[in-house]
Short mmCIF file of C-alpha atoms in Angstrom, two decimals:
data_model
loop_
_atom_site.label_atom_id
_atom_site.label_comp_id
_atom_site.label_asym_id
_atom_site.label_seq_id
_atom_site.Cartn_x
_atom_site.Cartn_y
_atom_site.Cartn_z
CA MET F 1 21.38 -14.52 -0.21
CA ASP F 2 18.26 -15.63 -2.35
CA ILE F 3 14.60 -14.70 -1.60
CA SER F 4 14.03 -17.72 0.55
CA GLN F 5 17.03 -17.16 2.73
CA TYR F 6 15.98 -13.18 2.78
CA LYS F 7 12.34 -14.38 4.09
CA ARG F 8 13.89 -16.64 6.76
CA LYS F 9 16.37 -13.88 7.75
CA ILE F 10 13.70 -11.36 8.31
CA ALA F 11 11.37 -13.88 10.28
CA GLU F 12 13.73 -14.62 12.71
CA ASP F 13 15.59 -11.34 12.90
CA PRO F 14 13.72 -8.18 11.19
CA HIS F 15 16.58 -5.84 11.78
CA ILE F 16 18.42 -5.10 8.45
CA VAL F 17 21.79 -3.60 8.54
CA CYS F 18 22.83 -1.04 5.78
CA GLY F 19 24.88 -2.87 3.31
CA SER F 20 24.47 -6.33 4.60
CA GLU F 21 23.64 -9.34 2.70
CA ALA F 22 19.85 -9.01 3.06
CA HIS F 23 20.22 -5.14 2.25
CA LEU F 24 22.03 -6.11 -0.91
CA CYS F 25 19.33 -8.72 -1.66
CA MET F 26 16.51 -6.20 -1.02
CA HIS F 27 18.32 -4.01 -3.85
CA ALA F 28 18.68 -6.92 -6.41
CA VAL F 29 15.22 -7.67 -5.94
CA ALA F 30 14.28 -4.37 -6.25
CA ALA F 31 15.81 -4.18 -9.76
CA LYS F 32 13.59 -6.96 -11.05
CA ALA F 33 10.27 -5.32 -9.57
CA ARG F 34 11.03 -2.06 -11.23
CA ARG F 35 11.23 -4.13 -14.57
CA VAL F 36 7.90 -5.77 -14.13
CA THR F 37 6.14 -2.70 -12.87
CA ALA F 38 7.27 -0.84 -15.73
CA GLU F 39 5.78 -3.60 -17.89
CA ILE F 40 2.65 -3.51 -16.24
CA ASN F 41 2.35 0.22 -16.15
CA ASN F 42 3.70 1.26 -19.36
CA ALA F 43 1.61 -0.78 -21.88
CA PRO F 44 -2.19 -2.09 -22.44
CA HIS F 45 -2.78 -5.26 -21.03
CA ASP F 46 -6.04 -7.49 -20.71
CA THR F 47 -7.26 -9.06 -17.67
CA ALA F 48 -5.06 -12.56 -17.93
CA GLU F 49 -1.97 -10.66 -19.13
CA LEU F 50 -2.22 -8.32 -15.98
CA ARG F 51 -2.81 -11.47 -13.91
CA GLU F 52 0.26 -12.96 -15.13
CA LEU F 53 2.57 -10.23 -14.74
CA PHE F 54 1.52 -9.78 -11.15
CA GLY F 55 2.51 -13.50 -10.54
CA LYS F 56 5.71 -12.51 -12.18
CA LEU F 57 6.15 -9.72 -9.67
CA THR F 58 5.13 -11.78 -6.45
CA GLY F 59 7.03 -14.92 -7.85
CA LYS F 60 3.51 -16.73 -6.94
CA GLU F 61 0.67 -18.06 -9.19
CA VAL F 62 -2.27 -15.71 -8.80
CA ASP F 63 -5.96 -17.18 -8.94
CA GLU F 64 -8.08 -16.02 -12.18
CA SER F 65 -10.17 -14.04 -9.55
CA PHE F 66 -7.49 -11.69 -9.24
CA GLY F 67 -8.15 -7.89 -10.81
CA LEU F 68 -5.79 -5.20 -11.18
CA PHE F 69 -5.97 -1.56 -12.44
CA PRO F 70 -2.64 -0.30 -13.24
CA PRO F 71 -0.48 1.70 -12.49
CA ILE F 72 0.81 -0.49 -9.64
CA TYR F 73 4.12 0.27 -7.81
CA SER F 74 6.30 -1.99 -5.69
CA ASP F 75 10.22 -1.80 -4.61
CA PHE F 76 10.34 -5.43 -3.88
CA GLY F 77 7.35 -7.92 -5.32
CA GLU F 78 8.82 -11.04 -4.04
CA ASN F 79 6.89 -10.67 -0.47
CA ILE F 80 3.33 -10.23 -1.62
CA THR F 81 0.51 -12.74 -1.32
CA VAL F 82 -2.89 -12.28 -2.36
CA GLY F 83 -5.91 -14.46 -1.93
CA LYS F 84 -8.91 -15.23 -4.37
CA GLY F 85 -11.21 -12.46 -5.31
CA VAL F 86 -8.66 -9.58 -4.47
CA PHE F 87 -9.00 -6.32 -6.57
CA ILE F 88 -6.28 -3.68 -6.20
CA ASN F 89 -7.19 -0.22 -8.04
CA SER F 90 -5.04 2.10 -9.65
CA GLY F 91 -1.76 3.72 -7.90
CA CYS F 92 -1.37 1.77 -5.24
CA CYS F 93 2.53 1.35 -3.53
CA PHE F 94 3.71 -2.02 -1.95
CA GLN F 95 6.89 -1.70 -0.07
CA ASP F 96 6.72 -5.23 0.85
CA GLN F 97 10.28 -6.29 2.08
CA GLY F 98 8.56 -7.23 5.47
CA GLY F 99 5.65 -9.07 3.67
CA ILE F 100 2.21 -7.95 2.37
CA THR F 101 -0.66 -10.47 2.87
CA LEU F 102 -4.02 -9.91 1.32
CA GLY F 103 -6.67 -12.42 2.21
CA ASP F 104 -9.53 -13.38 0.09
CA GLY F 105 -11.92 -11.02 -1.05
CA CYS F 106 -9.77 -7.71 -0.28
CA LEU F 107 -10.83 -4.75 -2.01
CA ILE F 108 -7.95 -1.99 -2.20
CA GLY F 109 -8.75 1.46 -3.00
CA HIS F 110 -6.76 3.95 -5.16
CA GLN F 111 -3.50 4.98 -4.32
CA VAL F 112 -3.39 2.91 -1.08
CA VAL F 113 0.44 2.78 0.39
CA PHE F 114 1.64 -0.46 2.39
CA ALA F 115 4.60 0.23 3.98
CA THR F 116 6.53 -2.43 5.72
CA LEU F 117 9.90 -0.84 6.66
CA ASN F 118 10.88 1.81 9.16
CA HIS F 119 14.43 3.23 9.09
CA ASP F 120 16.52 3.39 12.62
CA LYS F 121 15.69 6.39 14.64
CA ASP F 122 19.42 7.06 15.27
CA PRO F 123 20.93 9.34 12.80
CA ASP F 124 24.05 7.48 12.57
CA LYS F 125 22.26 4.24 11.72
CA ARG F 126 19.54 5.55 9.61
CA GLY F 127 20.24 3.54 6.59
CA ASP F 128 19.38 0.24 8.72
CA MET F 129 15.75 -0.96 8.63
CA THR F 130 13.23 -3.10 10.31
CA ALA F 131 10.93 -5.16 8.63
CA ALA F 132 7.43 -5.91 9.80
CA PRO F 133 4.82 -7.72 8.17
CA ILE F 134 1.25 -6.28 6.96
CA VAL F 135 -1.71 -9.00 7.12
CA LEU F 136 -5.28 -8.09 5.85
CA GLY F 137 -7.79 -10.64 6.61
CA LYS F 138 -10.76 -11.70 4.26
CA ASN F 139 -13.17 -9.28 2.63
CA VAL F 140 -11.23 -6.11 3.99
CA TRP F 141 -12.02 -3.02 2.22
CA VAL F 142 -9.32 -0.36 2.23
CA GLY F 143 -10.39 3.41 1.25
CA ALA F 144 -8.44 5.50 -1.31
CA HIS F 145 -5.33 6.82 -0.20
CA ALA F 146 -5.04 5.21 3.26
CA THR F 147 -1.75 4.16 4.53
CA ILE F 148 -0.92 0.75 6.34
CA LEU F 149 2.09 1.22 8.45
CA PRO F 150 4.56 -1.88 9.48
CA GLY F 151 3.11 -4.50 11.38
CA GLY F 152 -0.41 -3.86 10.92
CA THR F 153 -3.27 -6.68 10.97
CA ILE F 154 -6.55 -6.07 9.78
CA GLY F 155 -9.29 -8.30 10.82
CA ASP F 156 -11.71 -9.92 8.53
CA GLY F 157 -14.47 -7.78 7.26
CA ALA F 158 -13.01 -4.65 8.46
CA ILE F 159 -13.12 -1.31 6.65
CA VAL F 160 -10.02 1.25 6.59
CA ALA F 161 -11.53 4.54 5.79
CA ALA F 162 -10.17 6.92 2.91
CA GLY F 163 -7.17 8.84 4.10
CA ALA F 164 -6.64 7.01 7.21
CA VAL F 165 -3.28 5.90 8.55
CA VAL F 166 -3.25 2.68 10.30
CA THR F 167 -0.51 2.36 12.97
CA LYS F 168 -1.90 -0.36 15.10
CA ASP F 169 -4.16 -3.39 14.41
CA VAL F 170 -7.88 -3.26 13.44
CA PRO F 171 -10.13 -5.42 14.87
CA ALA F 172 -12.48 -7.59 12.51
CA MET F 173 -15.89 -6.11 11.39
CA ALA F 174 -14.46 -2.59 12.84
CA ILE F 175 -14.35 0.63 10.78
CA ALA F 176 -11.21 2.72 11.31
CA ALA F 177 -10.61 6.30 10.30
CA GLY F 178 -8.54 9.10 10.88
CA VAL F 179 -4.91 10.15 11.38
CA PRO F 180 -4.01 7.89 13.39
CA ALA F 181 -6.51 5.73 12.40
CA LYS F 182 -9.01 4.48 15.50
CA VAL F 183 -11.92 2.38 15.45
CA VAL F 184 -14.84 4.71 14.77
CA LYS F 185 -17.63 1.78 14.86
CA TYR F 186 -18.29 -1.78 14.35
CA ILE F 187 -20.31 -3.28 11.29
CA GLU F 188 -23.23 -5.04 12.74
#
């Protein structure tokens, strides 16, 4: 199974059986992601080199307005999409097997975690996983140490407060805070 077949499979059926062809594909792609993130994290790079390496990680061209402060961690990489003017601060973790999209102008704080997989609740099938995408609209700001869980969509202009755990969608222009994150106010 190649990456395009994998993406089609999870779009049609997000359930991934442990040991299946999709699961094995995830492991193969993860090996590449570990090599590229090690290259990003273990040597100094200028802005253009970081952009090129991030493009290598994601398999997509990255706009020259993209910014990254390493280190960065990804256990897949091939299912991350970033818009123009995106900035990712240091220590962020991308579990992107289910897909992560960061819209134009997104600002991602230190050590934010994006998790797109859940393991099966049944202990006998705990190795099985279900993937769900995370989508951030335009100009979203995610504060330091926040966690975005599978299936979360964050609307344009929203803010996720530092330390928040997003378990459901956040509307546009909302400020969400807490564990689990709740809308605490709207931006006027």
